[in-house]
């Protein structure tokens, strides 16, 4: 069993590295090429005779398509690996994810943290962020919630992430279903660090996802 957990953690690490590489390529290479096309079309539109209405309309339509495509590239790149997770840190990335969720679903998502300037190592930061992503995805797809709260805390030597919604709750058979890959993935992410994750349904409704990830002891990597 331990070997299976080790293999799962290794595969998770490889996948994250590959997604990081793909995110950079999508953002840098494809994004820059599309931006170059956008600038070229803008220049062309400015050079057209004002009386060439059909050509002006065509350029405008193409610019709109390019603008939407650039936004799609940015969104795909962010899903693969948000640049701010590496550039600005975990808290900024979590705040950004909460706002993205709120904007896409219309469900208010309140985020709070007492971590301050403490930045977890890259592996733990990635685990926390991916668990947050998966939790919010589950809320959007299944919960029927009207609000979500996300709390990220450090309690002594443990990072604690709590994602709570006021939706319809999660059925017990789903929690125990070995085919629930999203839940399995979250459990595997915390297991790598000797942590745990609990999913509960309070009596007043909704679902609470609590992930606990121990920090390394002094002197450990």
Coordinates of N, CA and C in Angstrom, one line a residue:
X1 N 0.8 -1.2 0.0 CA 0.0 0.0 0.0 C 0.9 1.3 0.0
X2 N 1.9 1.2 0.8 CA 2.8 2.4 0.8 C 3.5 2.6 -0.5
X3 N 3.8 1.5 -1.2 CA 4.4 1.7 -2.5 C 3.4 2.3 -3.5
X4 N 2.1 1.9 -3.4 CA 1.1 2.6 -4.2 C 1.0 4.0 -4.0
X5 N 1.0 4.4 -2.7 CA 1.0 5.8 -2.3 C 2.2 6.6 -2.9
X6 N 3.4 6.0 -2.7 CA 4.6 6.6 -3.3 C 4.5 6.8 -4.8
X7 N 4.0 5.7 -5.5 CA 3.8 5.8 -6.9 C 2.9 6.9 -7.3
X8 N 1.7 7.0 -6.5 CA 0.8 8.1 -6.8 C 1.4 9.5 -6.6
X9 N 2.1 9.6 -5.5 CA 2.8 10.9 -5.3 C 3.8 11.3 -6.4
X10 N 4.5 10.3 -6.8 CA 5.5 10.5 -7.9 C 4.8 10.9 -9.2
X11 N 3.7 10.2 -9.5 CA 2.9 10.6 -10.7 C 2.3 12.0 -10.6
X12 N 1.9 12.3 -9.4 CA 1.3 13.7 -9.2 C 2.4 14.7 -9.5
X13 N 3.6 14.4 -9.0 CA 4.7 15.4 -9.2 C 5.1 15.5 -10.7
X14 N 5.1 14.4 -11.4 CA 5.4 14.4 -12.8 C 4.4 15.2 -13.5
X15 N 3.1 15.0 -13.2 CA 2.0 15.7 -13.9 C 2.1 17.2 -13.6
X16 N 2.4 17.6 -12.4 CA 2.5 19.0 -12.1 C 3.6 19.7 -12.9
X17 N 4.8 19.0 -13.0 CA 5.9 19.5 -13.7 C 5.5 19.6 -15.2
X18 N 4.8 18.7 -15.8 CA 4.4 18.7 -17.2 C 3.4 19.8 -17.4
X19 N 2.5 20.0 -16.5 CA 1.5 21.0 -16.6 C 2.2 22.4 -16.5
X20 N 3.2 22.5 -15.7 CA 3.9 23.8 -15.6 C 4.6 24.1 -16.9
X21 N 5.2 23.1 -17.5 CA 5.9 23.3 -18.7 C 4.9 23.7 -19.8
X22 N 3.8 23.0 -19.9 CA 2.8 23.3 -20.9 C 2.2 24.7 -20.7
X23 N 2.0 25.0 -19.5 CA 1.4 26.4 -19.2 C 2.3 27.5 -19.7
X24 N 3.6 27.3 -19.5 CA 4.6 28.3 -20.0 C 4.6 28.4 -21.5
X25 N 4.6 27.2 -22.1 CA 4.6 27.2 -23.6 C 3.3 27.8 -24.2
X26 N 2.2 27.5 -23.6 CA 0.9 28.0 -24.1 C 0.9 29.5 -23.9
X27 N 1.3 30.0 -22.7 CA 1.3 31.4 -22.4 C 2.3 32.2 -23.2
X28 N 3.5 31.7 -23.2 CA 4.6 32.4 -23.8 C 4.6 32.3 -25.4
X29 N 4.6 31.1 -25.9 CA 4.7 31.0 -27.3 C 3.4 31.2 -28.1
X30 N 2.3 30.5 -27.7 CA 1.1 30.7 -28.4 C 0.5 32.1 -28.1
X31 N 0.6 32.5 -26.8 CA 0.1 33.8 -26.4 C 0.8 35.0 -27.1
X32 N 2.1 34.9 -27.2 CA 2.8 35.9 -27.9 C 2.5 36.0 -29.4
X33 N 2.4 34.8 -30.0 CA 2.0 34.8 -31.5 C 0.7 35.4 -31.7
X34 N -0.3 35.1 -30.9 CA -1.6 35.7 -31.0 C -1.6 37.2 -30.8
X35 N -0.8 37.6 -29.8 CA -0.7 39.0 -29.6 C -0.1 39.7 -30.8
X36 N 0.9 39.1 -31.4 CA 1.5 39.7 -32.6 C 0.5 39.8 -33.7
X37 N -0.3 38.8 -33.9 CA -1.4 38.9 -34.9 C -2.3 40.0 -34.6
X38 N -2.7 40.1 -33.4 CA -3.6 41.2 -32.9 C -3.0 42.6 -33.3
X39 N -1.8 42.8 -33.0 CA -1.1 44.0 -33.2 C -1.0 44.3 -34.7
X40 N -0.8 43.2 -35.5 CA -0.7 43.4 -37.0 C -2.0 43.7 -37.6
X41 N -3.1 43.1 -37.1 CA -4.4 43.4 -37.6 C -4.8 44.8 -37.2
X42 N -4.5 45.2 -36.0 CA -4.8 46.6 -35.6 C -4.1 47.6 -36.5
X43 N -2.8 47.4 -36.8 CA -2.1 48.2 -37.7 C -2.7 48.3 -39.1
X44 N -3.1 47.1 -39.6 CA -3.7 47.0 -40.9 C -5.0 47.8 -40.9
X45 N -5.8 47.7 -39.8 CA -7.1 48.4 -39.8 C -6.9 49.9 -39.8
X46 N -5.8 50.4 -39.2 CA -5.5 51.8 -39.1 C -5.1 52.3 -40.5
X47 N -4.5 51.4 -41.3 CA -4.0 51.8 -42.7 C -5.1 51.8 -43.7
X48 N -6.2 51.1 -43.5 CA -7.2 51.0 -44.5 C -7.9 52.3 -44.7
X49 N -8.4 52.5 -46.0 CA -9.1 53.7 -46.3 C -10.4 53.7 -45.5
X50 N -10.8 54.8 -44.9 CA -12.0 54.8 -44.1 C -13.3 54.4 -44.9
X51 N -13.2 54.6 -46.2 CA -14.4 54.2 -47.0 C -14.5 52.7 -47.4
X52 N -13.4 52.0 -47.0 CA -13.5 50.5 -47.2 C -14.2 49.9 -46.1
X53 N -15.5 50.1 -46.1 CA -16.3 49.6 -44.9 C -16.3 48.1 -44.7
X54 N -16.4 47.4 -45.8 CA -16.4 45.9 -45.7 C -15.1 45.4 -45.1
X55 N -14.0 45.9 -45.6 CA -12.7 45.5 -45.0 C -12.5 45.9 -43.6
X56 N -13.0 47.1 -43.2 CA -13.0 47.6 -41.9 C -13.8 46.6 -41.0
X57 N -14.9 46.2 -41.4 CA -15.8 45.3 -40.6 C -15.1 44.0 -40.5
X58 N -14.4 43.5 -41.5 CA -13.8 42.2 -41.5 C -12.6 42.2 -40.5
X59 N -11.8 43.3 -40.5 CA -10.7 43.5 -39.5 C -11.3 43.5 -38.1
X60 N -12.3 44.3 -37.9 CA -12.9 44.4 -36.6 C -13.4 43.0 -36.1
X61 N -14.0 42.2 -37.0 CA -14.5 40.9 -36.6 C -13.4 40.0 -36.3
X62 N -12.3 40.0 -37.0 CA -11.1 39.2 -36.8 C -10.5 39.6 -35.5
X63 N -10.4 40.9 -35.2 CA -9.8 41.3 -33.9 C -10.7 40.8 -32.7
X64 N -12.0 40.8 -32.9 CA -12.8 40.2 -31.8 C -12.6 38.7 -31.6
X65 N -12.4 38.0 -32.7 CA -12.1 36.6 -32.6 C -10.7 36.4 -31.9
X66 N -9.8 37.2 -32.3 CA -8.4 37.0 -31.7 C -8.4 37.4 -30.2
X67 N -9.2 38.4 -29.9 CA -9.3 38.8 -28.5 C -9.9 37.7 -27.6
X68 N -10.9 37.0 -28.2 CA -11.5 35.9 -27.4 C -10.6 34.7 -27.4
X69 N -9.8 34.5 -28.4 CA -8.8 33.4 -28.4 C -7.7 33.6 -27.4
X70 N -7.3 34.9 -27.3 CA -6.2 35.2 -26.4 C -6.7 35.0 -24.9
X71 N -8.0 35.3 -24.7 CA -8.5 35.1 -23.4 C -8.6 33.6 -23.1
X72 N -9.0 32.8 -24.1 CA -9.0 31.3 -23.9 C -7.7 30.8 -23.6
X73 N -6.6 31.3 -24.3 CA -5.3 30.8 -24.1 C -4.9 31.1 -22.6
X74 N -5.2 32.3 -22.2 CA -4.8 32.7 -20.8 C -5.5 31.9 -19.8
X75 N -6.8 31.5 -20.1 CA -7.6 30.7 -19.2 C -7.0 29.3 -19.1
X76 N -6.7 28.7 -20.3 CA -6.1 27.4 -20.3 C -4.8 27.3 -19.6
X77 N -4.0 28.3 -19.8 CA -2.7 28.4 -19.2 C -2.8 28.5 -17.7
X78 N -3.8 29.2 -17.2 CA -4.0 29.4 -15.8 C -4.5 28.1 -15.2
X79 N -5.4 27.3 -15.9 CA -5.8 26.1 -15.4 C -4.7 25.1 -15.3
X80 N -3.8 25.1 -16.3 CA -2.7 24.2 -16.2 C -1.7 24.5 -15.0
X81 N -1.5 25.8 -14.9 CA -0.6 26.2 -13.8 C -0.7 27.7 -13.6
X82 N -1.4 28.3 -12.7 CA -1.5 29.7 -12.5 C -0.1 30.3 -12.3
X83 N 0.2 31.3 -13.1 CA 1.6 31.9 -13.0 C 1.8 32.5 -11.7
X84 N 0.7 33.1 -11.1 CA 0.8 33.7 -9.8 C 1.1 32.8 -8.7
X85 N 0.9 31.5 -8.8 CA 1.2 30.5 -7.8 C 2.7 30.5 -7.6
X86 N 3.5 30.6 -8.7 CA 4.9 30.7 -8.7 C 5.5 32.1 -8.5
X87 N 4.8 33.1 -9.1 CA 5.3 34.4 -9.1 C 4.9 35.2 -7.8
X88 N 3.7 35.1 -7.4 CA 3.2 35.9 -6.3 C 2.9 35.1 -5.0
X89 N 2.9 33.7 -5.1 CA 2.7 32.9 -4.0 C 1.3 32.3 -3.8
X90 N 1.2 31.4 -2.8 CA 0.0 30.6 -2.7 C -1.2 31.5 -2.3
X91 N -1.1 32.4 -1.4 CA -2.3 33.2 -0.9 C -2.9 34.0 -2.1
X92 N -2.0 34.7 -2.9 CA -2.5 35.4 -4.0 C -3.2 34.5 -5.0
X93 N -2.7 33.3 -5.2 CA -3.3 32.4 -6.2 C -4.6 31.9 -5.6
X94 N -4.7 31.7 -4.3 CA -6.0 31.2 -3.8 C -7.0 32.3 -3.8
X95 N -6.6 33.6 -3.6 CA -7.6 34.7 -3.7 C -8.1 34.8 -5.1
X96 N -7.1 34.7 -6.1 CA -7.5 34.7 -7.5 C -8.5 33.6 -7.8
X97 N -8.2 32.4 -7.4 CA -9.1 31.3 -7.7 C -10.5 31.5 -7.1
X98 N -10.6 32.1 -5.9 CA -11.9 32.4 -5.3 C -12.6 33.4 -6.2
X99 N -11.9 34.4 -6.7 CA -12.6 35.4 -7.5 C -13.0 34.8 -8.9
X100 N -12.2 34.0 -9.4 CA -12.5 33.3 -10.7 C -13.8 32.5 -10.5
X101 N -13.9 31.7 -9.4 CA -15.0 30.9 -9.1 C -16.3 31.8 -9.0
X102 N -16.1 32.9 -8.3 CA -17.2 33.8 -8.0 C -17.7 34.4 -9.3
X103 N -16.8 34.8 -10.2 CA -17.2 35.4 -11.5 C -17.8 34.5 -12.4
X104 N -17.4 33.2 -12.4 CA -17.9 32.2 -13.4 C -19.2 31.6 -12.9
X105 N -19.4 31.5 -11.6 CA -20.7 30.9 -11.1 C -21.7 31.9 -10.6
X106 N -21.3 33.1 -10.2 CA -22.2 34.0 -9.5 C -22.4 33.7 -8.1
X107 N -21.7 32.7 -7.5 CA -21.8 32.3 -6.1 C -20.8 33.1 -5.3
X108 N -21.2 33.9 -4.3 CA -20.2 34.6 -3.5 C -19.2 33.6 -2.8
X109 N -17.9 34.0 -2.9 CA -16.9 33.1 -2.3 C -16.0 33.9 -1.4
X110 N -16.1 33.8 -0.1 CA -15.3 34.6 0.9 C -14.0 33.8 1.2
X111 N -12.9 34.5 1.1 CA -11.6 33.9 1.4 C -11.0 34.6 2.5
X112 N -10.4 33.8 3.5 CA -9.6 34.4 4.6 C -8.4 33.5 4.9
X113 N -7.4 34.2 5.5 CA -6.2 33.4 5.8 C -5.5 34.1 6.9
X114 N -4.8 33.3 7.8 CA -3.9 33.9 8.8 C -2.5 33.5 8.6
X115 N -2.2 33.1 7.4 CA -0.8 32.6 7.1 C 0.2 33.8 7.0
X116 N -0.3 34.9 6.6 CA 0.6 36.1 6.6 C 1.7 35.9 5.5
X117 N 2.9 36.2 5.8 CA 4.0 36.1 4.8 C 4.6 34.8 4.7
X118 N 4.2 33.8 5.4 CA 4.7 32.5 5.4 C 4.3 31.8 4.1
X119 N 5.3 31.3 3.4 CA 5.1 30.7 2.1 C 5.5 29.2 2.2
X120 N 4.5 28.3 2.1 CA 4.8 26.9 2.1 C 5.7 26.5 0.9
X121 N 6.4 25.4 1.1 CA 7.2 24.9 0.0 C 6.4 24.6 -1.2
X122 N 7.0 24.5 -2.4 CA 6.3 24.4 -3.7 C 5.3 23.2 -3.7
X123 N 5.7 22.1 -3.2 CA 4.9 20.9 -3.2 C 3.6 21.0 -2.4
X124 N 3.8 21.6 -1.2 CA 2.6 21.8 -0.3 C 1.7 22.9 -0.9
X125 N 2.3 23.9 -1.4 CA 1.5 25.0 -2.0 C 0.7 24.5 -3.2
X126 N 1.3 23.6 -4.0 CA 0.6 23.0 -5.1 C -0.6 22.2 -4.6
X127 N -0.3 21.4 -3.6 CA -1.3 20.5 -3.0 C -2.5 21.3 -2.5
X128 N -2.2 22.3 -1.7 CA -3.3 23.2 -1.2 C -4.1 23.8 -2.3
X129 N -3.4 24.3 -3.3 CA -4.1 25.0 -4.4 C -5.0 24.0 -5.2
X130 N -4.5 22.9 -5.5 CA -5.2 21.9 -6.3 C -6.4 21.4 -5.5
X131 N -6.3 21.2 -4.2 CA -7.5 20.8 -3.4 C -8.5 21.9 -3.4
X132 N -8.1 23.1 -3.3 CA -9.1 24.2 -3.4 C -9.8 24.2 -4.8
X133 N -9.0 24.0 -5.8 CA -9.6 24.0 -7.2 C -10.6 22.9 -7.3
X134 N -10.3 21.7 -6.8 CA -11.2 20.5 -6.9 C -12.4 20.7 -6.1
X135 N -12.3 21.3 -4.9 CA -13.4 21.6 -4.0 C -14.4 22.6 -4.6
X136 N -13.8 23.6 -5.2 CA -14.7 24.6 -5.8 C -15.4 24.1 -7.1
X137 N -14.6 23.2 -7.8 CA -15.2 22.6 -9.0 C -16.4 21.7 -8.6
X138 N -16.3 21.0 -7.5 CA -17.4 20.2 -7.0 C -18.6 21.0 -6.5
X139 N -18.3 22.1 -5.9 CA -19.4 23.0 -5.5 C -20.1 23.5 -6.7
X140 N -19.4 23.9 -7.7 CA -20.0 24.5 -9.0 C -20.9 23.4 -9.7
X141 N -20.4 22.2 -9.7 CA -21.1 21.1 -10.4 C -22.2 20.5 -9.7
X142 N -22.1 20.3 -8.4 CA -23.0 19.5 -7.7 C -23.8 20.1 -6.5
X143 N -23.3 21.2 -5.9 CA -23.8 21.6 -4.6 C -25.1 22.3 -4.6
X144 N -25.3 23.1 -5.7 CA -26.5 24.0 -5.7 C -26.4 25.0 -4.6
X145 N -25.2 25.5 -4.3 CA -24.9 26.4 -3.2 C -25.2 27.9 -3.5
X146 N -25.4 28.7 -2.5 CA -25.6 30.1 -2.7 C -24.5 30.9 -2.1
X147 N -23.6 30.3 -1.4 CA -22.4 30.9 -0.9 C -21.3 29.9 -0.5
X148 N -20.1 30.3 -0.5 CA -18.9 29.5 -0.2 C -18.0 30.3 0.7
X149 N -17.4 29.6 1.7 CA -16.3 30.3 2.5 C -15.1 29.4 2.4
X150 N -13.9 30.0 2.2 CA -12.7 29.4 2.1 C -11.8 29.9 3.2
X151 N -11.3 29.1 4.1 CA -10.4 29.6 5.2 C -9.2 28.8 5.2
X152 N -8.0 29.5 5.2 CA -6.7 28.8 5.2 C -6.0 29.3 6.4
X153 N -5.6 28.3 7.2 CA -5.0 28.6 8.5 C -3.7 27.8 8.7
X154 N -2.9 28.4 9.6 CA -1.8 27.6 10.1 C -2.0 27.4 11.6
X155 N -2.2 26.1 12.0 CA -2.4 25.8 13.4 C -1.2 25.0 13.8
X156 N -0.3 25.7 14.6 CA 1.0 25.1 15.0 C 1.8 24.7 13.7
X157 N 2.1 23.4 13.6 CA 2.9 23.0 12.4 C 2.0 22.3 11.3
X158 N 0.7 22.8 11.2 CA -0.2 22.1 10.3 C -0.9 23.2 9.5
X159 N -0.9 23.1 8.2 CA -1.7 23.9 7.3 C -3.1 23.3 7.2
X160 N -4.1 24.2 7.4 CA -5.5 23.7 7.4 C -6.3 24.5 6.4
X161 N -6.9 23.8 5.4 CA -7.7 24.4 4.4 C -9.2 23.9 4.7
X162 N -10.1 24.9 4.8 CA -11.5 24.5 5.0 C -12.3 25.2 3.9
X163 N -13.0 24.4 3.2 CA -13.9 24.9 2.1 C -15.4 24.5 2.5
X164 N -16.2 25.5 2.7 CA -17.6 25.1 3.2 C -18.6 25.8 2.3
X165 N -19.6 25.1 1.9 CA -20.7 25.6 1.1 C -22.1 25.4 1.8
X166 N -23.1 26.0 1.4 CA -24.4 25.9 2.0 C -25.4 25.1 1.1
X167 N -24.8 24.2 0.2 CA -25.6 23.5 -0.7 C -26.3 22.3 -0.2
X168 N -26.6 21.3 -1.1 CA -27.4 20.2 -0.7 C -26.7 19.1 0.0
X169 N -25.4 19.2 0.2 CA -24.6 18.2 0.8 C -24.1 17.1 -0.2
X170 N -23.3 16.2 0.3 CA -22.8 15.2 -0.5 C -23.2 13.8 0.1
X171 N -23.7 12.9 -0.8 CA -24.2 11.6 -0.4 C -23.1 10.8 0.2
X172 N -23.4 9.9 1.2 CA -22.4 9.1 1.7 C -21.8 8.1 0.7
X173 N -22.6 7.6 -0.2 CA -22.1 6.6 -1.2 C -21.1 7.2 -2.1
X174 N -21.2 8.6 -2.3 CA -20.2 9.2 -3.2 C -18.9 9.3 -2.4
X175 N -18.9 9.6 -1.1 CA -17.7 9.7 -0.3 C -16.9 8.4 -0.3
X176 N -17.7 7.2 -0.4 CA -17.0 5.9 -0.3 C -16.8 5.3 -1.6
X177 N -17.2 6.0 -2.7 CA -17.1 5.4 -4.0 C -15.7 5.5 -4.5
X178 N -15.1 4.3 -4.8 CA -13.7 4.2 -5.2 C -13.5 4.8 -6.6
X179 N -14.6 5.1 -7.3 CA -14.5 5.7 -8.6 C -14.5 7.2 -8.6
X180 N -14.7 7.8 -7.5 CA -14.7 9.3 -7.3 C -13.3 9.8 -7.4
X181 N -12.8 10.0 -8.7 CA -11.4 10.3 -8.9 C -11.0 11.6 -8.2
X182 N -11.9 12.6 -8.2 CA -11.6 13.9 -7.7 C -11.3 13.8 -6.2
X183 N -12.2 13.0 -5.5 CA -11.9 12.8 -4.0 C -10.7 12.0 -3.8
X184 N -10.5 11.0 -4.6 CA -9.3 10.2 -4.4 C -8.0 11.0 -4.6
X185 N -8.1 11.9 -5.6 CA -6.9 12.8 -5.9 C -6.6 13.7 -4.7
X186 N -7.7 14.2 -4.1 CA -7.4 15.1 -3.0 C -6.8 14.3 -1.8
X187 N -7.3 13.1 -1.6 CA -6.8 12.3 -0.5 C -5.3 12.0 -0.7
X188 N -5.0 11.6 -2.0 CA -3.6 11.3 -2.3 C -2.7 12.5 -2.1
X189 N -3.1 13.7 -2.4 CA -2.3 14.9 -2.3 C -1.9 15.1 -0.8
X190 N -2.8 14.9 0.1 CA -2.5 15.2 1.5 C -1.7 14.0 2.1
X191 N -2.0 12.8 1.6 CA -1.3 11.6 2.1 C 0.2 11.7 1.9
X192 N 0.6 12.3 0.8 CA 2.0 12.5 0.5 C 2.8 13.1 1.7
X193 N 2.1 14.0 2.4 CA 2.8 14.8 3.5 C 2.4 14.3 4.9
X194 N 1.7 13.1 4.9 CA 1.3 12.6 6.2 C 0.1 13.3 6.7
X195 N -0.7 14.0 5.9 CA -1.9 14.7 6.3 C -3.2 13.9 6.1
X196 N -4.3 14.6 6.2 CA -5.6 13.9 6.0 C -6.6 14.9 5.5
X197 N -7.7 14.4 5.0 CA -8.7 15.2 4.5 C -10.1 14.6 4.9
X198 N -11.0 15.4 5.4 CA -12.3 15.0 5.8 C -13.3 15.8 5.1
X199 N -14.4 15.1 4.8 CA -15.6 15.7 4.1 C -16.8 15.4 4.9
X200 N -17.5 16.4 5.4 CA -18.6 16.2 6.2 C -19.8 17.1 5.8
X201 N -21.0 16.7 6.3 CA -22.2 17.4 6.0 C -22.8 17.8 7.3
X202 N -22.7 19.1 7.7 CA -23.3 19.6 8.9 C -24.8 19.4 9.0
X203 N -25.4 19.3 10.2 CA -26.9 19.1 10.3 C -27.7 20.2 9.6
X204 N -27.1 21.5 9.5 CA -27.8 22.6 8.9 C -27.6 22.6 7.4
X205 N -27.0 21.6 6.8 CA -26.8 21.6 5.4 C -25.5 21.9 4.9
X206 N -25.2 21.6 3.6 CA -24.0 22.0 3.0 C -22.9 20.9 3.1
X207 N -21.7 21.3 2.7 CA -20.6 20.3 2.7 C -19.4 21.1 3.3
X208 N -18.6 20.4 4.1 CA -17.3 21.0 4.6 C -16.2 20.1 4.2
X209 N -15.2 20.6 3.4 CA -14.0 19.9 3.1 C -12.9 20.5 3.9
X210 N -12.2 19.6 4.7 CA -11.1 20.1 5.6 C -9.9 19.3 5.2
X211 N -8.9 20.0 4.8 CA -7.6 19.3 4.5 C -6.5 19.8 5.4
X212 N -5.8 18.8 6.0 CA -4.7 19.1 6.9 C -3.4 18.6 6.4
X213 N -2.4 19.5 6.2 CA -1.1 19.1 5.7 C 0.0 19.6 6.7
X214 N 0.6 18.6 7.3 CA 1.7 19.0 8.3 C 2.9 19.7 7.5
X215 N 3.4 20.7 8.2 CA 4.6 21.3 7.7 C 5.8 20.5 8.1
X216 N 6.9 20.6 7.3 CA 8.1 19.8 7.6 C 8.7 20.3 8.9
X217 N 9.3 19.4 9.7 CA 10.0 19.7 10.9 C 11.2 20.5 10.6
X218 N 11.7 21.2 11.5 CA 12.9 22.0 11.3 C 14.1 21.2 10.9
X219 N 14.7 21.6 9.8 CA 15.8 20.9 9.2 C 15.4 19.9 8.1
X220 N 14.1 19.7 8.0 CA 13.7 18.8 6.9 C 13.4 19.7 5.6
X221 N 13.5 19.0 4.5 CA 13.2 19.7 3.2 C 11.7 20.0 3.1

